[in-house]
PDB file of C-alpha atoms in Angstrom:
ATOM      1  CA  MET A   1      11.042   8.294  68.135  1.00  0.00           C
ATOM      2  CA  ASP A   2      14.184  10.430  67.679  1.00  0.00           C
ATOM      3  CA  ALA A   3      16.210  12.033  70.496  1.00  0.00           C
ATOM      4  CA  ASN A   4      16.555  15.845  70.548  1.00  0.00           C
ATOM      5  CA  PRO A   5      20.312  16.593  70.987  1.00  0.00           C
ATOM      6  CA  SER A   6      19.728  20.079  72.464  1.00  0.00           C
ATOM      7  CA  THR A   7      17.337  19.093  75.274  1.00  0.00           C
ATOM      8  CA  GLY A   8      18.083  15.412  75.659  1.00  0.00           C
ATOM      9  CA  GLU A   9      14.374  14.737  75.219  1.00  0.00           C
ATOM     10  CA  GLU A  10      12.806  12.422  72.732  1.00  0.00           C
ATOM     11  CA  SER A  11      11.343  14.022  69.581  1.00  0.00           C
ATOM     12  CA  SER A  12       7.718  13.399  68.698  1.00  0.00           C
ATOM     13  CA  ILE A  13       8.353  13.628  64.906  1.00  0.00           C
ATOM     14  CA  ALA A  14       7.886  10.255  63.208  1.00  0.00           C
ATOM     15  CA  THR A  15       9.902   9.226  60.132  1.00  0.00           C
ATOM     16  CA  LEU A  16       7.717   8.379  57.126  1.00  0.00           C
ATOM     17  CA  ARG A  17       8.711   6.091  54.279  1.00  0.00           C
ATOM     18  CA  VAL A  18       7.369   5.953  50.717  1.00  0.00           C
ATOM     19  CA  SER A  19       5.776   2.588  51.420  1.00  0.00           C
ATOM     20  CA  ASP A  20       3.776   4.174  54.276  1.00  0.00           C
ATOM     21  CA  VAL A  21       2.085   6.597  51.833  1.00  0.00           C
ATOM     22  CA  PHE A  22       2.017   4.840  48.439  1.00  0.00           C
ATOM     23  CA  LYS A  23       0.907   1.320  47.648  1.00  0.00           C
ATOM     24  CA  LEU A  24       1.520  -0.450  44.334  1.00  0.00           C
ATOM     25  CA  LEU A  25      -1.839  -1.507  42.900  1.00  0.00           C
ATOM     26  CA  HIS A  26      -0.635  -3.105  39.668  1.00  0.00           C
ATOM     27  CA  THR A  27       1.664  -2.503  36.695  1.00  0.00           C
ATOM     28  CA  LEU A  28       0.352  -0.901  33.482  1.00  0.00           C
ATOM     29  CA  ARG A  29       2.094  -1.923  30.265  1.00  0.00           C
ATOM     30  CA  ALA A  30       1.878   0.194  27.095  1.00  0.00           C
ATOM     31  CA  SER A  31       2.417  -1.004  23.529  1.00  0.00           C
ATOM     32  CA  LYS A  32       5.562   1.148  23.132  1.00  0.00           C
ATOM     33  CA  LYS A  33       8.036   3.095  25.264  1.00  0.00           C
ATOM     34  CA  ILE A  34       6.290   5.787  27.347  1.00  0.00           C
ATOM     35  CA  CYS A  35       7.537   9.352  26.808  1.00  0.00           C
ATOM     36  CA  SER A  36       5.119  11.309  29.023  1.00  0.00           C
ATOM     37  CA  ILE A  37       2.032  10.858  31.222  1.00  0.00           C
ATOM     38  CA  SER A  38      -0.936  13.106  31.935  1.00  0.00           C
ATOM     39  CA  PHE A  39      -3.758  12.435  34.445  1.00  0.00           C
ATOM     40  CA  CYS A  40      -7.312  13.349  33.505  1.00  0.00           C
ATOM     41  CA  PRO A  41      -9.000  15.623  36.095  1.00  0.00           C
ATOM     42  CA  ILE A  42     -12.387  13.962  35.443  1.00  0.00           C
ATOM     43  CA  THR A  43     -12.884  10.260  36.187  1.00  0.00           C
ATOM     44  CA  THR A  44     -15.865   7.929  36.178  1.00  0.00           C
ATOM     45  CA  LYS A  45     -17.335   6.569  39.378  1.00  0.00           C
ATOM     46  CA  SER A  46     -16.119   3.052  38.654  1.00  0.00           C
ATOM     47  CA  SER A  47     -12.427   3.997  38.183  1.00  0.00           C
ATOM     48  CA  LEU A  48      -9.776   5.414  40.458  1.00  0.00           C
ATOM     49  CA  ALA A  49      -8.094   7.510  37.773  1.00  0.00           C
ATOM     50  CA  SER A  50      -7.724   8.027  34.014  1.00  0.00           C
ATOM     51  CA  LEU A  51      -4.402   8.784  32.402  1.00  0.00           C
ATOM     52  CA  THR A  52      -3.111   9.368  28.875  1.00  0.00           C
ATOM     53  CA  LEU A  53       0.266   8.057  27.716  1.00  0.00           C
ATOM     54  CA  SER A  54       2.380   9.604  24.967  1.00  0.00           C
ATOM     55  CA  LEU A  55       4.426   6.874  23.294  1.00  0.00           C
ATOM     56  CA  ASN A  56       7.687   7.090  21.349  1.00  0.00           C
ATOM     57  CA  ASN A  57       5.965   6.111  18.076  1.00  0.00           C
ATOM     58  CA  ASN A  58       3.846   9.304  18.239  1.00  0.00           C
ATOM     59  CA  LEU A  59       0.789   7.426  19.525  1.00  0.00           C
ATOM     60  CA  LEU A  60      -1.569   8.388  22.381  1.00  0.00           C
ATOM     61  CA  GLU A  61      -3.258   5.846  24.662  1.00  0.00           C
ATOM     62  CA  THR A  62      -5.820   6.528  27.406  1.00  0.00           C
ATOM     63  CA  HIS A  63      -6.177   4.030  30.260  1.00  0.00           C
ATOM     64  CA  SER A  64      -8.797   3.703  32.996  1.00  0.00           C
ATOM     65  CA  ILE A  65      -7.298   2.601  36.339  1.00  0.00           C
ATOM     66  CA  GLU A  66      -9.432   0.483  38.660  1.00  0.00           C
ATOM     67  CA  SER A  67      -8.596  -1.070  42.001  1.00  0.00           C
ATOM     68  CA  SER A  68      -7.855  -4.506  40.568  1.00  0.00           C
ATOM     69  CA  SER A  69      -7.114  -3.878  36.879  1.00  0.00           C
ATOM     70  CA  SER A  70      -6.584  -1.284  34.146  1.00  0.00           C
ATOM     71  CA  THR A  71      -8.321  -0.949  30.777  1.00  0.00           C
ATOM     72  CA  LYS A  72      -7.221   0.824  27.599  1.00  0.00           C
ATOM     73  CA  THR A  73     -10.210   2.958  26.650  1.00  0.00           C
ATOM     74  CA  LEU A  74      -8.922   5.098  23.762  1.00  0.00           C
ATOM     75  CA  THR A  75      -6.124   5.134  21.185  1.00  0.00           C
ATOM     76  CA  ILE A  76      -5.266   8.047  18.884  1.00  0.00           C
ATOM     77  CA  GLU A  77      -3.382   6.637  15.906  1.00  0.00           C
ATOM     78  CA  LEU A  78      -4.237   8.573  12.744  1.00  0.00           C
ATOM     79  CA  GLN A  79      -3.051  12.051  13.737  1.00  0.00           C
ATOM     80  CA  GLY A  80       0.660  11.280  14.032  1.00  0.00           C
ATOM     81  CA  TYR A  81       3.468   9.538  12.156  1.00  0.00           C
ATOM     82  CA  ARG A  82       4.650   6.227  13.531  1.00  0.00           C
ATOM     83  CA  PHE A  83       8.298   6.908  12.652  1.00  0.00           C
ATOM     84  CA  ASP A  84      10.553   9.733  11.412  1.00  0.00           C
ATOM     85  CA  VAL A  85       9.252  11.921   8.627  1.00  0.00           C
ATOM     86  CA  GLY A  86      11.558  11.016   5.742  1.00  0.00           C
ATOM     87  CA  SER A  87       9.904  12.988   2.952  1.00  0.00           C
ATOM     88  CA  ASN A  88       7.138  15.474   2.343  1.00  0.00           C
ATOM     89  CA  PRO A  89       3.823  13.545   2.388  1.00  0.00           C
ATOM     90  CA  SER A  90       1.095  14.079  -0.195  1.00  0.00           C
ATOM     91  CA  THR A  91      -2.575  13.470   0.394  1.00  0.00           C
ATOM     92  CA  GLY A  92      -4.710  11.072  -1.613  1.00  0.00           C
ATOM     93  CA  SER A  93      -4.726   7.377  -2.406  1.00  0.00           C
ATOM     94  CA  CYS A  94      -1.871   5.316  -3.787  1.00  0.00           C
ATOM     95  CA  LEU A  95      -2.203   5.048  -7.583  1.00  0.00           C
ATOM     96  CA  ARG A  96       0.485   2.439  -8.223  1.00  0.00           C
ATOM     97  CA  THR A  97       3.125   0.419  -6.370  1.00  0.00           C
ATOM     98  CA  ILE A  98       6.329  -0.247  -8.309  1.00  0.00           C
ATOM     99  CA  ASP A  99       9.070  -2.684  -7.318  1.00  0.00           C
ATOM    100  CA  SER A 100      12.499  -1.070  -7.164  1.00  0.00           C
ATOM    101  CA  GLY A 101      15.772  -1.103  -5.297  1.00  0.00           C
ATOM    102  CA  TYR A 102      16.461   0.750  -2.049  1.00  0.00           C
ATOM    103  CA  GLY A 103      15.300   4.180  -3.299  1.00  0.00           C
ATOM    104  CA  LEU A 104      16.584   7.230  -1.402  1.00  0.00           C
ATOM    105  CA  CYS A 105      14.842   9.955  -3.430  1.00  0.00           C
ATOM    106  CA  GLY A 106      12.871  10.352  -6.625  1.00  0.00           C
ATOM    107  CA  LEU A 107      12.013  12.640  -9.528  1.00  0.00           C
ATOM    108  CA  ILE A 108       9.077  12.621 -11.964  1.00  0.00           C
ATOM    109  CA  LEU A 109      10.154  13.872 -15.379  1.00  0.00           C
ATOM    110  CA  PRO A 110       8.220  16.416 -17.488  1.00  0.00           C
ATOM    111  CA  ARG A 111       4.919  15.153 -18.958  1.00  0.00           C
ATOM    112  CA  ASN A 112       4.665  12.636 -16.090  1.00  0.00           C
ATOM    113  CA  LYS A 113       5.540   9.574 -18.194  1.00  0.00           C
ATOM    114  CA  TYR A 114       8.789   8.564 -16.522  1.00  0.00           C
ATOM    115  CA  ALA A 115      10.341   8.703 -13.067  1.00  0.00           C
ATOM    116  CA  LEU A 116      13.934   8.481 -11.833  1.00  0.00           C
ATOM    117  CA  VAL A 117      14.730   6.612  -8.613  1.00  0.00           C
ATOM    118  CA  PRO A 118      18.311   6.931  -7.273  1.00  0.00           C
ATOM    119  CA  THR A 119      19.194   4.033  -4.966  1.00  0.00           C
ATOM    120  CA  LYS A 120      21.411   3.162  -2.049  1.00  0.00           C
ATOM    121  CA  CYS A 121      23.684   0.991  -4.205  1.00  0.00           C
ATOM    122  CA  GLY A 122      24.559   3.919  -6.520  1.00  0.00           C
ATOM    123  CA  THR A 123      22.271   3.204  -9.481  1.00  0.00           C
ATOM    124  CA  ILE A 124      19.515   5.327 -11.052  1.00  0.00           C
ATOM    125  CA  GLU A 125      16.400   3.430 -12.072  1.00  0.00           C
ATOM    126  CA  ILE A 126      14.310   4.776 -14.974  1.00  0.00           C
ATOM    127  CA  ILE A 127      10.663   3.871 -14.323  1.00  0.00           C
ATOM    128  CA  ASP A 128       7.823   3.823 -16.853  1.00  0.00           C
ATOM    129  CA  ILE A 129       4.950   5.168 -14.736  1.00  0.00           C
ATOM    130  CA  GLY A 130       2.225   3.887 -17.066  1.00  0.00           C
ATOM    131  CA  SER A 131       3.333   0.260 -17.055  1.00  0.00           C
ATOM    132  CA  GLY A 132       4.946   0.331 -13.619  1.00  0.00           C
ATOM    133  CA  THR A 133       8.180  -1.254 -14.819  1.00  0.00           C
ATOM    134  CA  CYS A 134      11.879  -0.370 -14.725  1.00  0.00           C
ATOM    135  CA  ILE A 135      12.948   0.174 -18.341  1.00  0.00           C
ATOM    136  CA  ASP A 136      16.618   1.018 -17.717  1.00  0.00           C
ATOM    137  CA  LEU A 137      19.256   1.032 -14.985  1.00  0.00           C
ATOM    138  CA  VAL A 138      22.139   3.534 -14.965  1.00  0.00           C
ATOM    139  CA  GLU A 139      25.292   2.612 -13.022  1.00  0.00           C
ATOM    140  CA  ALA A 140      25.945   6.143 -11.767  1.00  0.00           C
ATOM    141  CA  TYR A 141      27.972   6.098  -8.530  1.00  0.00           C
ATOM    142  CA  GLY A 142      30.082   3.982  -6.265  1.00  0.00           C
ATOM    143  CA  GLY A 143      28.041   5.104  -3.243  1.00  0.00           C
ATOM    144  CA  SER A 144      24.466   5.938  -2.274  1.00  0.00           C
ATOM    145  CA  VAL A 145      22.682   8.614  -4.359  1.00  0.00           C
ATOM    146  CA  TRP A 146      21.111  10.974  -1.833  1.00  0.00           C
ATOM    147  CA  SER A 147      19.502  13.671  -3.992  1.00  0.00           C
ATOM    148  CA  ILE A 148      18.183  14.491  -7.449  1.00  0.00           C
ATOM    149  CA  ALA A 149      16.758  17.676  -9.001  1.00  0.00           C
ATOM    150  CA  THR A 150      15.806  18.749 -12.509  1.00  0.00           C
ATOM    151  CA  ILE A 151      17.231  21.793 -14.311  1.00  0.00           C
ATOM    152  CA  PRO A 152      14.460  24.386 -14.934  1.00  0.00           C
ATOM    153  CA  ASP A 153      14.814  24.086 -18.732  1.00  0.00           C
ATOM    154  CA  GLY A 154      13.702  20.451 -18.405  1.00  0.00           C
ATOM    155  CA  ASP A 155      16.567  19.048 -20.497  1.00  0.00           C
ATOM    156  CA  SER A 156      18.808  17.724 -17.723  1.00  0.00           C
ATOM    157  CA  PHE A 157      19.030  16.867 -14.039  1.00  0.00           C
ATOM    158  CA  VAL A 158      21.610  16.870 -11.236  1.00  0.00           C
ATOM    159  CA  THR A 159      22.357  14.090  -8.756  1.00  0.00           C
ATOM    160  CA  GLY A 160      24.486  14.047  -5.607  1.00  0.00           C
ATOM    161  CA  SER A 161      25.947  11.119  -3.701  1.00  0.00           C
ATOM    162  CA  GLU A 162      27.998  10.086  -0.705  1.00  0.00           C
ATOM    163  CA  ASP A 163      31.111   9.483  -2.846  1.00  0.00           C
ATOM    164  CA  HIS A 164      31.733  13.271  -2.963  1.00  0.00           C
ATOM    165  CA  GLU A 165      30.399  13.850  -6.488  1.00  0.00           C
ATOM    166  CA  CYS A 166      27.575  15.716  -8.221  1.00  0.00           C
ATOM    167  CA  PHE A 167      26.691  14.721 -11.794  1.00  0.00           C
ATOM    168  CA  LEU A 168      24.794  16.777 -14.360  1.00  0.00           C
ATOM    169  CA  TYR A 169      22.968  14.456 -16.799  1.00  0.00           C
ATOM    170  CA  GLY A 170      21.188  15.158 -20.067  1.00  0.00           C
ATOM    171  CA  PHE A 171      17.880  13.314 -20.514  1.00  0.00           C
ATOM    172  CA  LEU A 172      19.036  11.890 -23.867  1.00  0.00           C
ATOM    173  CA  GLN A 173      22.271  10.457 -22.508  1.00  0.00           C
ATOM    174  CA  ASN A 174      23.350   8.330 -19.563  1.00  0.00           C
ATOM    175  CA  PHE A 175      26.801   9.765 -18.922  1.00  0.00           C
ATOM    176  CA  PRO A 176      27.628  12.838 -16.794  1.00  0.00           C
ATOM    177  CA  VAL A 177      28.163  16.222 -18.437  1.00  0.00           C
ATOM    178  CA  LEU A 178      29.811  17.928 -15.453  1.00  0.00           C
ATOM    179  CA  ILE A 179      31.242  16.627 -12.193  1.00  0.00           C
ATOM    180  CA  TRP A 180      31.731  18.459  -8.888  1.00  0.00           C
ATOM    181  CA  SER A 181      33.705  16.994  -6.035  1.00  0.00           C
ATOM    182  CA  GLN A 182      33.125  17.770  -2.358  1.00  0.00           C
ATOM    183  CA  ALA A 183      32.184  15.938   0.838  1.00  0.00           C
ATOM    184  CA  ALA A 184      29.290  13.482   0.677  1.00  0.00           C
ATOM    185  CA  CYS A 185      26.415  15.440  -0.859  1.00  0.00           C
ATOM    186  CA  ALA A 186      23.183  14.929   1.093  1.00  0.00           C
ATOM    187  CA  MET A 187      20.919  17.306  -0.838  1.00  0.00           C
ATOM    188  CA  HIS A 188      20.966  20.015  -3.477  1.00  0.00           C
ATOM    189  CA  GLY A 189      18.707  22.588  -5.106  1.00  0.00           C
ATOM    190  CA  ILE A 190      18.713  24.562  -8.372  1.00  0.00           C
ATOM    191  CA  SER A 191      17.558  28.152  -8.856  1.00  0.00           C
ATOM    192  CA  SER A 192      14.557  28.835 -11.122  1.00  0.00           C
ATOM    193  CA  ASN A 193      16.674  30.524 -13.804  1.00  0.00           C
ATOM    194  CA  GLY A 194      19.113  27.597 -13.891  1.00  0.00           C
ATOM    195  CA  ALA A 195      22.082  29.810 -12.986  1.00  0.00           C
ATOM    196  CA  LEU A 196      22.941  28.484  -9.516  1.00  0.00           C
ATOM    197  CA  LEU A 197      23.198  25.123  -7.810  1.00  0.00           C
ATOM    198  CA  VAL A 198      23.423  24.852  -4.010  1.00  0.00           C
ATOM    199  CA  THR A 199      24.585  21.640  -2.322  1.00  0.00           C
ATOM    200  CA  GLY A 200      24.478  20.544   1.306  1.00  0.00           C
ATOM    201  CA  SER A 201      26.755  17.881   2.712  1.00  0.00           C
ATOM    202  CA  VAL A 202      27.730  15.920   5.794  1.00  0.00           C
ATOM    203  CA  ASP A 203      30.718  18.200   6.426  1.00  0.00           C
ATOM    204  CA  LYS A 204      28.213  20.859   7.671  1.00  0.00           C
ATOM    205  CA  ASN A 205      28.928  23.105   4.673  1.00  0.00           C
ATOM    206  CA  SER A 206      26.817  24.357   1.795  1.00  0.00           C
ATOM    207  CA  LYS A 207      28.429  25.182  -1.533  1.00  0.00           C
ATOM    208  CA  ILE A 208      27.039  27.544  -4.167  1.00  0.00           C
ATOM    209  CA  TRP A 209      27.935  26.613  -7.758  1.00  0.00           C
ATOM    210  CA  GLY A 210      27.527  28.261 -11.122  1.00  0.00           C
ATOM    211  CA  LEU A 211      25.880  26.021 -13.690  1.00  0.00           C
ATOM    212  CA  ASP A 212      27.393  27.857 -16.651  1.00  0.00           C
ATOM    213  CA  PHE A 213      31.015  26.807 -15.978  1.00  0.00           C
ATOM    214  CA  GLY A 214      30.584  24.427 -13.041  1.00  0.00           C
ATOM    215  CA  ASP A 215      32.725  26.584 -10.730  1.00  0.00           C
ATOM    216  CA  CYS A 216      32.210  26.924  -6.963  1.00  0.00           C
ATOM    217  CA  HIS A 217      31.200  30.494  -6.105  1.00  0.00           C
ATOM    218  CA  LYS A 218      31.299  30.091  -2.333  1.00  0.00           C
ATOM    219  CA  SER A 219      31.506  27.509   0.432  1.00  0.00           C
ATOM    220  CA  VAL A 220      29.773  28.495   3.690  1.00  0.00           C
ATOM    221  CA  PHE A 221      29.670  26.837   7.103  1.00  0.00           C
ATOM    222  CA  ALA A 222      25.901  26.375   7.170  1.00  0.00           C
ATOM    223  CA  HIS A 223      24.996  24.242  10.201  1.00  0.00           C
ATOM    224  CA  ALA A 224      26.512  22.802  13.362  1.00  0.00           C
ATOM    225  CA  ASP A 225      25.708  19.301  12.066  1.00  0.00           C
ATOM    226  CA  ASN A 226      24.965  17.604   8.725  1.00  0.00           C
ATOM    227  CA  VAL A 227      23.058  19.641   6.149  1.00  0.00           C
ATOM    228  CA  MET A 228      20.012  17.545   5.274  1.00  0.00           C
ATOM    229  CA  ALA A 229      17.991  19.706   2.847  1.00  0.00           C
ATOM    230  CA  VAL A 230      18.388  22.831   0.687  1.00  0.00           C
ATOM    231  CA  GLN A 231      15.947  24.551  -1.679  1.00  0.00           C
ATOM    232  CA  PHE A 232      15.723  27.840  -3.562  1.00  0.00           C
ATOM    233  CA  VAL A 233      12.702  30.135  -3.255  1.00  0.00           C
ATOM    234  CA  HIS A 234      11.041  30.281  -6.685  1.00  0.00           C
ATOM    235  CA  ASP A 235      12.246  33.074  -9.011  1.00  0.00           C
ATOM    236  CA  THR A 236      14.894  34.214  -6.506  1.00  0.00           C
ATOM    237  CA  HIS A 237      18.436  33.413  -5.403  1.00  0.00           C
ATOM    238  CA  TYR A 238      17.298  33.052  -1.795  1.00  0.00           C
ATOM    239  CA  VAL A 239      17.686  29.566  -0.375  1.00  0.00           C
ATOM    240  CA  PHE A 240      16.542  27.666   2.738  1.00  0.00           C
ATOM    241  CA  SER A 241      18.688  25.012   4.385  1.00  0.00           C
ATOM    242  CA  ALA A 242      17.840  22.485   7.121  1.00  0.00           C
ATOM    243  CA  GLY A 243      20.207  20.479   9.280  1.00  0.00           C
ATOM    244  CA  LYS A 244      20.613  17.916  12.003  1.00  0.00           C
ATOM    245  CA  ASP A 245      21.176  20.810  14.432  1.00  0.00           C
ATOM    246  CA  CYS A 246      17.359  21.330  14.490  1.00  0.00           C
ATOM    247  CA  LEU A 247      17.656  24.681  12.693  1.00  0.00           C
ATOM    248  CA  ILE A 248      16.337  26.138   9.431  1.00  0.00           C
ATOM    249  CA  LYS A 249      18.383  28.924   7.837  1.00  0.00           C
ATOM    250  CA  TYR A 250      17.540  31.454   5.119  1.00  0.00           C
ATOM    251  CA  TRP A 251      20.395  32.604   2.847  1.00  0.00           C
ATOM    252  CA  ASP A 252      21.148  35.105   0.103  1.00  0.00           C
ATOM    253  CA  ALA A 253      23.035  33.043  -2.493  1.00  0.00           C
ATOM    254  CA  ASP A 254      24.280  36.129  -4.368  1.00  0.00           C
ATOM    255  CA  LYS A 255      25.777  37.918  -1.350  1.00  0.00           C
ATOM    256  CA  PHE A 256      26.511  34.691   0.587  1.00  0.00           C
ATOM    257  CA  GLU A 257      24.793  36.125   3.683  1.00  0.00           C
ATOM    258  CA  LEU A 258      22.718  34.453   6.383  1.00  0.00           C
ATOM    259  CA  LEU A 259      19.422  36.366   6.552  1.00  0.00           C
ATOM    260  CA  LEU A 260      17.350  34.468   9.100  1.00  0.00           C
ATOM    261  CA  THR A 261      17.426  31.472  11.460  1.00  0.00           C
ATOM    262  CA  LEU A 262      14.209  29.605  12.333  1.00  0.00           C
ATOM    263  CA  GLU A 263      13.959  27.531  15.513  1.00  0.00           C
ATOM    264  CA  GLY A 264      11.184  25.220  16.622  1.00  0.00           C
ATOM    265  CA  HIS A 265      12.030  21.599  15.913  1.00  0.00           C
ATOM    266  CA  HIS A 266      13.279  19.465  18.801  1.00  0.00           C
ATOM    267  CA  ALA A 267      15.289  17.012  16.690  1.00  0.00           C
ATOM    268  CA  LYS A 268      16.988  16.682  13.308  1.00  0.00           C
ATOM    269  CA  VAL A 269      15.210  18.294  10.358  1.00  0.00           C
ATOM    270  CA  TRP A 270      15.140  15.797   7.492  1.00  0.00           C
ATOM    271  CA  CYS A 271      13.417  17.616   4.626  1.00  0.00           C
ATOM    272  CA  LEU A 272      11.776  20.837   3.473  1.00  0.00           C
ATOM    273  CA  SER A 273       9.472  22.052   0.718  1.00  0.00           C
ATOM    274  CA  ILE A 274       8.604  25.587  -0.413  1.00  0.00           C
ATOM    275  CA  ASN A 275       5.472  26.536  -2.359  1.00  0.00           C
ATOM    276  CA  ASN A 276       5.843  28.184  -5.777  1.00  0.00           C
ATOM    277  CA  ARG A 277       5.078  31.697  -4.522  1.00  0.00           C
ATOM    278  CA  GLY A 278       7.437  31.396  -1.575  1.00  0.00           C
ATOM    279  CA  ASP A 279       4.607  32.192   0.866  1.00  0.00           C
ATOM    280  CA  PHE A 280       5.278  29.284   3.181  1.00  0.00           C
ATOM    281  CA  ILE A 281       7.732  26.495   3.924  1.00  0.00           C
ATOM    282  CA  VAL A 282       6.966  23.012   5.278  1.00  0.00           C
ATOM    283  CA  LEU A 283       9.508  20.917   7.176  1.00  0.00           C
ATOM    284  CA  GLY A 284       9.635  17.304   8.382  1.00  0.00           C
ATOM    285  CA  SER A 285      11.690  16.296  11.399  1.00  0.00           C
ATOM    286  CA  HIS A 286      13.011  13.410  13.488  1.00  0.00           C
ATOM    287  CA  ASP A 287      10.699  14.645  16.275  1.00  0.00           C
ATOM    288  CA  CYS A 288       7.841  13.119  14.189  1.00  0.00           C
ATOM    289  CA  SER A 289       6.324  16.525  13.425  1.00  0.00           C
ATOM    290  CA  ILE A 290       5.667  18.593  10.311  1.00  0.00           C
ATOM    291  CA  ARG A 291       5.966  22.354  10.832  1.00  0.00           C
ATOM    292  CA  HIS A 292       4.429  24.989   8.553  1.00  0.00           C
ATOM    293  CA  TRP A 293       6.049  28.452   8.476  1.00  0.00           C
ATOM    294  CA  ASP A 294       4.243  31.388   6.836  1.00  0.00           C
ATOM    295  CA  ARG A 295       5.939  34.465   5.393  1.00  0.00           C
ATOM    296  CA  THR A 296       4.705  37.602   7.147  1.00  0.00           C
ATOM    297  CA  GLU A 297       4.042  41.020   5.626  1.00  0.00           C
ATOM    298  CA  ASP A 298       6.339  42.741   8.138  1.00  0.00           C
ATOM    299  CA  PRO A 299       9.368  44.482   6.598  1.00  0.00           C
ATOM    300  CA  PHE A 300      12.523  42.411   6.890  1.00  0.00           C
ATOM    301  CA  LEU A 301      15.564  44.341   8.121  1.00  0.00           C
ATOM    302  CA  LEU A 302      18.902  42.591   7.918  1.00  0.00           C
ATOM    303  CA  ARG A 303      21.302  43.484  10.688  1.00  0.00           C
ATOM    304  CA  LYS A 304      24.905  43.721   9.633  1.00  0.00           C
ATOM    305  CA  ARG A 305      26.843  40.721  10.862  1.00  0.00           C
ATOM    306  CA  LYS A 306      30.465  40.788  11.837  1.00  0.00           C
ATOM    307  CA  LYS A 307      30.878  37.122  11.007  1.00  0.00           C
ATOM    308  CA  LYS A 308      31.452  36.356   7.326  1.00  0.00           C
ATOM    309  CA  TYR A 309      30.538  32.980   5.877  1.00  0.00           C
TER     310      TYR A 309
END
């Protein structure tokens, strides 16, 4: 009992502790780190409660709690990715597994006979898809090769690496035709008409290049963190970029203007892909989700911005 200082009388209010209300029944251990918990409002007669756990590997587990033990009753595994989405997934079965180095990206050449696999050690492997063997190895860079894209005419391709260089290769030769130097290039994209190249790098900037003379048209501060993916909309000079700042941005590469910013991801955005008609864009993120954005039919009005990029 507590004393009342104003009247000098003892108070009748008792002090409660957590241990007076809650009692530890037992400890439930999940297979991975628990991110969130939700109790089910409906339980069976034999159990005290049912709860679902969201784990950090994008897995869901449901447990039935009884007075003396707990039982895992359900696991949802197939609907989520176990780890970060590192590339755009394709449906269907695996046709062939090919041994290679530490590949960071890939490109299938026209007529689907050969593939190029840039690696972490700076080489480009030329793979014969039919036989599943590496037929040649090009010593291209002194650092990791992060990106590769083909020129629309099908005669050459561009690579970008962490040693601040972009190389333009012809398919009939294994030496670079043009070289661009900037900060470590994480990703790049080429316009459908082969006129423009856009690169994204770890210095948070995107650069727009002309493929006729190899000159830099503009360098823009694109994201608040590393630029992880860039791609042109087909038959346009509009380009999407994605970054570690969780944002997706839509640019006009002719006027060097930011047109739109898309929010929604809760972690770094690793990759993006746009369909041929430009109707939708798909993005993969560190939050273990893939988001699908559709283009609406509403008229798009660009507000004039005071800030120039």
